[in-house]
mmCIF file of C-alpha atoms in Angstrom:
data_model
loop_
_atom_site.group_PDB
_atom_site.id
_atom_site.type_symbol
_atom_site.label_atom_id
_atom_site.label_comp_id
_atom_site.label_asym_id
_atom_site.label_seq_id
_atom_site.Cartn_x
_atom_site.Cartn_y
_atom_site.Cartn_z
ATOM 1 C CA MET A 1139 -220.721 86.050 126.179
ATOM 2 C CA ASN A 1140 -219.043 89.475 126.055
ATOM 3 C CA GLU A 1141 -218.734 90.531 122.436
ATOM 4 C CA SER A 1142 -215.168 91.692 123.101
ATOM 5 C CA TYR A 1143 -214.048 88.090 123.590
ATOM 6 C CA SER A 1144 -214.500 85.359 121.045
ATOM 7 C CA TRP A 1145 -214.152 81.762 122.054
ATOM 8 C CA LEU A 1146 -210.888 81.725 120.080
ATOM 9 C CA ASN A 1147 -209.582 84.612 122.190
ATOM 10 C CA ILE A 1148 -210.507 82.791 125.384
ATOM 11 C CA PHE A 1149 -208.928 79.573 124.138
ATOM 12 C CA CYS A 1150 -205.709 81.521 123.363
ATOM 13 C CA TYR A 1151 -205.832 83.178 126.770
ATOM 14 C CA CYS A 1152 -206.122 79.867 128.503
ATOM 15 C CA SER A 1153 -203.321 78.384 126.462
ATOM 16 C CA LEU A 1154 -201.018 81.305 126.954
ATOM 17 C CA CYS A 1155 -201.787 82.070 130.570
ATOM 18 C CA ARG A 1156 -198.965 80.444 132.507
ATOM 19 C CA ALA A 1157 -200.220 81.425 135.905
ATOM 20 C CA PRO A 1158 -200.426 78.492 138.341
ATOM 21 C CA ALA A 1159 -203.968 77.403 139.075
ATOM 22 C CA ASP A 1160 -203.552 78.571 142.682
ATOM 23 C CA ASP A 1161 -202.724 82.104 141.435
ATOM 24 C CA VAL A 1162 -205.797 82.196 139.167
ATOM 25 C CA VAL A 1163 -207.992 81.163 142.114
ATOM 26 C CA ALA A 1164 -206.302 83.698 144.428
ATOM 27 C CA TRP A 1165 -207.147 86.478 141.941
ATOM 28 C CA GLY A 1166 -210.769 85.890 142.983
ATOM 29 C CA GLU A 1167 -210.048 86.474 146.658
ATOM 30 C CA SER A 1168 -209.124 90.151 146.415
ATOM 31 C CA LEU A 1169 -207.975 92.860 144.090
ATOM 32 C CA GLU A 1170 -204.771 92.978 146.149
ATOM 33 C CA GLN A 1171 -204.019 89.335 145.310
ATOM 34 C CA LEU A 1172 -204.706 89.977 141.637
ATOM 35 C CA LEU A 1173 -202.369 92.996 141.552
ATOM 36 C CA GLU A 1174 -199.563 91.151 143.317
ATOM 37 C CA CYS A 1175 -199.299 88.781 140.382
ATOM 38 C CA LYS A 1176 -197.685 89.998 137.145
ATOM 39 C CA THR A 1177 -199.856 87.682 135.014
ATOM 40 C CA GLY A 1178 -202.912 88.835 136.974
ATOM 41 C CA GLN A 1179 -202.054 92.426 136.169
ATOM 42 C CA LEU A 1180 -201.816 91.619 132.454
ATOM 43 C CA VAL A 1181 -205.094 89.692 132.352
ATOM 44 C CA PHE A 1182 -206.877 92.433 134.351
ATOM 45 C CA GLU A 1183 -205.428 95.109 132.092
ATOM 46 C CA ASP A 1184 -206.692 93.294 129.011
ATOM 47 C CA PHE A 1185 -210.161 93.014 130.634
ATOM 48 C CA LEU A 1186 -210.113 96.737 131.510
ATOM 49 C CA ARG A 1187 -209.153 97.533 127.908
ATOM 50 C CA THR A 1188 -212.464 95.995 126.782
ATOM 51 C CA GLU A 1189 -214.200 98.410 129.154
ATOM 52 C CA TYR A 1190 -212.123 101.378 128.051
ATOM 53 C CA SER A 1191 -210.807 101.829 131.584
ATOM 54 C CA GLU A 1192 -207.240 100.439 131.508
ATOM 55 C CA GLU A 1193 -205.975 103.900 132.490
ATOM 56 C CA ASN A 1194 -207.013 103.099 136.114
ATOM 57 C CA LEU A 1195 -204.674 100.132 136.340
ATOM 58 C CA LEU A 1196 -201.901 101.848 134.398
ATOM 59 C CA PHE A 1197 -202.063 104.823 136.749
ATOM 60 C CA TRP A 1198 -202.052 102.603 139.830
ATOM 61 C CA LEU A 1199 -199.060 100.703 138.541
ATOM 62 C CA ALA A 1200 -197.260 103.930 137.618
ATOM 63 C CA CYS A 1201 -197.818 105.116 141.229
ATOM 64 C CA GLN A 1202 -196.254 101.940 142.520
ATOM 65 C CA GLU A 1203 -193.172 102.509 140.346
ATOM 66 C CA TYR A 1204 -193.097 106.214 141.241
ATOM 67 C CA LYS A 1205 -192.778 105.342 144.963
ATOM 68 C CA LYS A 1206 -189.544 103.450 144.214
ATOM 69 C CA ILE A 1207 -187.766 106.493 142.770
ATOM 70 C CA THR A 1208 -185.058 107.867 145.018
ATOM 71 C CA SER A 1209 -183.587 110.649 142.914
ATOM 72 C CA GLU A 1210 -185.246 114.023 143.298
ATOM 73 C CA ALA A 1211 -184.665 114.950 139.676
ATOM 74 C CA GLU A 1212 -186.114 111.639 138.475
ATOM 75 C CA MET A 1213 -189.082 112.037 140.766
ATOM 76 C CA THR A 1214 -189.799 115.501 139.376
ATOM 77 C CA LEU A 1215 -189.685 114.235 135.796
ATOM 78 C CA ALA A 1216 -191.815 111.177 136.584
ATOM 79 C CA ALA A 1217 -194.369 113.285 138.445
ATOM 80 C CA LYS A 1218 -194.752 115.701 135.499
ATOM 81 C CA ARG A 1219 -194.984 112.774 133.079
ATOM 82 C CA MET A 1220 -197.651 111.111 135.168
ATOM 83 C CA TYR A 1221 -199.551 114.313 135.566
ATOM 84 C CA THR A 1222 -199.533 114.870 131.778
ATOM 85 C CA GLU A 1223 -200.532 111.314 130.987
ATOM 86 C CA PHE A 1224 -203.136 110.638 133.659
ATOM 87 C CA VAL A 1225 -204.128 113.607 135.828
ATOM 88 C CA GLN A 1226 -204.512 116.820 133.859
ATOM 89 C CA VAL A 1227 -207.894 117.520 132.320
ATOM 90 C CA ASP A 1228 -208.032 115.961 128.857
ATOM 91 C CA ALA A 1229 -204.945 113.846 129.478
ATOM 92 C CA PRO A 1230 -204.511 111.007 126.962
ATOM 93 C CA ARG A 1231 -205.341 108.471 129.751
ATOM 94 C CA GLU A 1232 -207.214 110.780 132.082
ATOM 95 C CA ILE A 1233 -208.248 109.086 135.298
ATOM 96 C CA ASN A 1234 -211.566 109.742 136.968
ATOM 97 C CA ILE A 1235 -210.705 111.659 140.142
ATOM 98 C CA ASP A 1236 -212.371 114.616 141.805
ATOM 99 C CA CYS A 1237 -211.119 118.130 141.421
ATOM 100 C CA VAL A 1238 -209.756 118.239 144.992
ATOM 101 C CA ALA A 1239 -207.389 115.314 144.271
ATOM 102 C CA ARG A 1240 -206.465 116.791 140.900
ATOM 103 C CA GLU A 1241 -205.647 120.161 142.466
ATOM 104 C CA GLU A 1242 -203.651 118.557 145.265
ATOM 105 C CA ILE A 1243 -201.418 116.815 142.757
ATOM 106 C CA SER A 1244 -201.130 119.965 140.662
ATOM 107 C CA GLY A 1245 -200.019 121.882 143.732
ATOM 108 C CA ASN A 1246 -197.405 119.243 144.575
ATOM 109 C CA LEU A 1247 -195.751 119.268 141.110
ATOM 110 C CA SER A 1248 -193.233 122.028 141.860
ATOM 111 C CA GLN A 1249 -191.723 119.834 144.600
ATOM 112 C CA PRO A 1250 -193.196 116.348 144.337
ATOM 113 C CA GLY A 1251 -192.476 113.901 147.085
ATOM 114 C CA PRO A 1252 -192.910 110.138 147.236
ATOM 115 C CA ASN A 1253 -196.539 110.548 148.406
ATOM 116 C CA CYS A 1254 -197.514 113.048 145.717
ATOM 117 C CA PHE A 1255 -200.049 110.678 144.115
ATOM 118 C CA ASP A 1256 -201.179 108.697 147.175
ATOM 119 C CA GLY A 1257 -204.634 110.293 147.482
ATOM 120 C CA ALA A 1258 -205.456 109.776 143.811
ATOM 121 C CA GLN A 1259 -204.004 106.231 143.934
ATOM 122 C CA ARG A 1260 -206.322 105.368 146.801
ATOM 123 C CA LEU A 1261 -209.294 106.758 144.874
ATOM 124 C CA ILE A 1262 -208.423 104.753 141.795
ATOM 125 C CA TYR A 1263 -207.856 101.594 143.830
ATOM 126 C CA ALA A 1264 -211.298 101.983 145.437
ATOM 127 C CA LEU A 1265 -212.861 102.535 142.014
ATOM 128 C CA MET A 1266 -211.250 99.374 140.679
ATOM 129 C CA GLU A 1267 -212.082 97.351 143.785
ATOM 130 C CA ASN A 1268 -215.748 98.366 143.861
ATOM 131 C CA ASP A 1269 -216.483 98.712 140.181
ATOM 132 C CA CYS A 1270 -214.089 96.983 137.735
ATOM 133 C CA TYR A 1271 -212.910 94.090 139.840
ATOM 134 C CA PRO A 1272 -216.360 92.566 140.542
ATOM 135 C CA ARG A 1273 -217.098 92.703 136.805
ATOM 136 C CA PHE A 1274 -213.747 91.086 136.083
ATOM 137 C CA LEU A 1275 -214.615 88.177 138.345
ATOM 138 C CA LYS A 1276 -217.827 87.582 136.381
ATOM 139 C CA SER A 1277 -216.134 88.079 132.993
ATOM 140 C CA ASP A 1278 -215.871 85.315 130.421
ATOM 141 C CA ILE A 1279 -212.117 85.570 130.451
ATOM 142 C CA TYR A 1280 -211.727 85.019 134.209
ATOM 143 C CA GLN A 1281 -214.379 82.279 134.244
ATOM 144 C CA ALA A 1282 -212.625 80.527 131.355
ATOM 145 C CA LEU A 1283 -209.296 80.688 133.134
ATOM 146 C CA LEU A 1284 -210.857 79.134 136.220
ATOM 147 C CA GLU A 1285 -212.426 76.366 134.143
ATOM 148 C CA HIS A 1286 -209.165 75.781 132.240
ATOM 149 C CA ASN A 1287 -207.478 75.216 135.576
ATOM 150 C CA GLY A 1288 -210.139 72.816 136.836
ATOM 151 C CA PHE A 1289 -212.167 75.306 138.810
ATOM 152 C CA GLY A 1290 -215.332 77.228 138.097
ATOM 153 C CA SER A 1291 -218.784 76.329 136.945
#
């Protein structure tokens, strides 16, 4: 069992998780299904926190919210805030992207558009899909949620 989760934590998770059994099962079908569900996002974020990589999900979610902004002034403020929090070197929640993606965002900051973070968001999604998500599916917490809902081993 992962040392980050005690059986008590897993019991509490199962008791508190109000996601319908069908949702919990759907989380195992694709990262997209997991991210479409608010409870799935919260469970995945908690898992990522144990791996010290929750910044990936937080950045991806921030990008989703950023795309909804319609005001140019708000977009500029949000872009600078996201850059400071996630993109710049030594940011508090620095995401793992290549220097090309980092420079592209940096160059767009003076006049950020709705697609300012798209390249980096795709990179982070791929990282989560190919790295974090498969580990999440094997994690004690996800397996316990499946069992609690009558599925799993």
